[in-house]
Amino acid sequence: MDNIILVAGATGDLGGRVCENLLGRGVAVRAIVRSKSNQKRVFELRELGVQIVATEYDDEYGLTLACQGVSCIVSTLAGLGDVIVKAQSLLLKSAIQAGVPKFIPSDFSTDFDQLKVGDNRNFDLRKEFQTIINASNIQATSIFNGAFAHILAYNTPLLDIKNSSISYYAGKANWNIDFTTIADTAAFTARVALDNDTPRSLYISSFKISPLALSQLANEVFDRQFEWRNAGTLEDFAAYTRHTRAENPKGELELYSQWQQMQYMYSMFAAQNQRIDNDRYDGLTWQTAKETLLAIKS
């Protein structure tokens, strides 16, 4: 049977790039789009050659039709519980009914198996769906890519380009953080979707870099001295984040509330990929830390 890959979340950056990589390999790609999907992106996907299936994630019949003849589902959906748990669960149910053999859930993140419940709300939702998909008979493969590399352009405490500073947590100056670009993640994911023999989890990173090494690289790339700031202990940061969350209940309804961004930073220092599967497929290239900072500078 020829491969047909169904992509959920194809109008997003990661999902769109997965589609492009699959099409580039001559693979048939099908995308689920909702009535509220960005119509400009839908048009662009159709122009690329993606088969568009219009349905909603609460339409079990429509989802099951979309899954017919599919060899793998790639979910790049982003959202809160209504998306990561509910919508993916309905998609999973439809996939099983249609006989789809493989499902790649939207787990693109730090390896949340190393984190406790409560460390990261958005990752907790993925843990919840993980329990659901693990109880099914479908072949599931999660891809853990650490942090997306573009956050280095966001002037976070880790790398504040605007204020020329690097922050670190006590005892973590040499802690290697996994970063992967969206482009590299998409290229790897496309290959995983076409691989019939994948483990439950795969781990990638375009590059690993510590705060100390990042400060040295930033000094070189931006040709100025970055101030070295001690942000206290990671435990104190976690406690402060819990306090901030408790005082901002409205953030529970926001995908990237302030405290969720803080949890994302905490996760970068609390978990790291213990193995790297970058070499699993031939022909992939990986962006370096220096290339990333040079792109930000330009």
CSV table of C-alpha atoms in Angstrom, one decimal, residues 92 96 131-140:
chain,number,residue,atom,x,y,z
A,92,LEU,CA,-7.1,8.6,17.8
A,96,ILE,CA,-8.3,3.0,15.2
A,131,THR,CA,-1.9,7.5,29.1
A,132,ILE,CA,-4.8,7.3,26.6
A,133,ILE,CA,-2.7,6.4,23.5
A,134,ASN,CA,-0.6,3.9,25.5
A,135,ALA,CA,-3.8,2.1,26.4
A,136,SER,CA,-4.7,1.7,22.7
A,137,ASN,CA,-3.4,-0.9,20.2
A,138,ILE,CA,-2.0,1.7,17.8
A,139,GLN,CA,1.8,2.1,17.2
A,140,ALA,CA,2.7,5.4,18.8
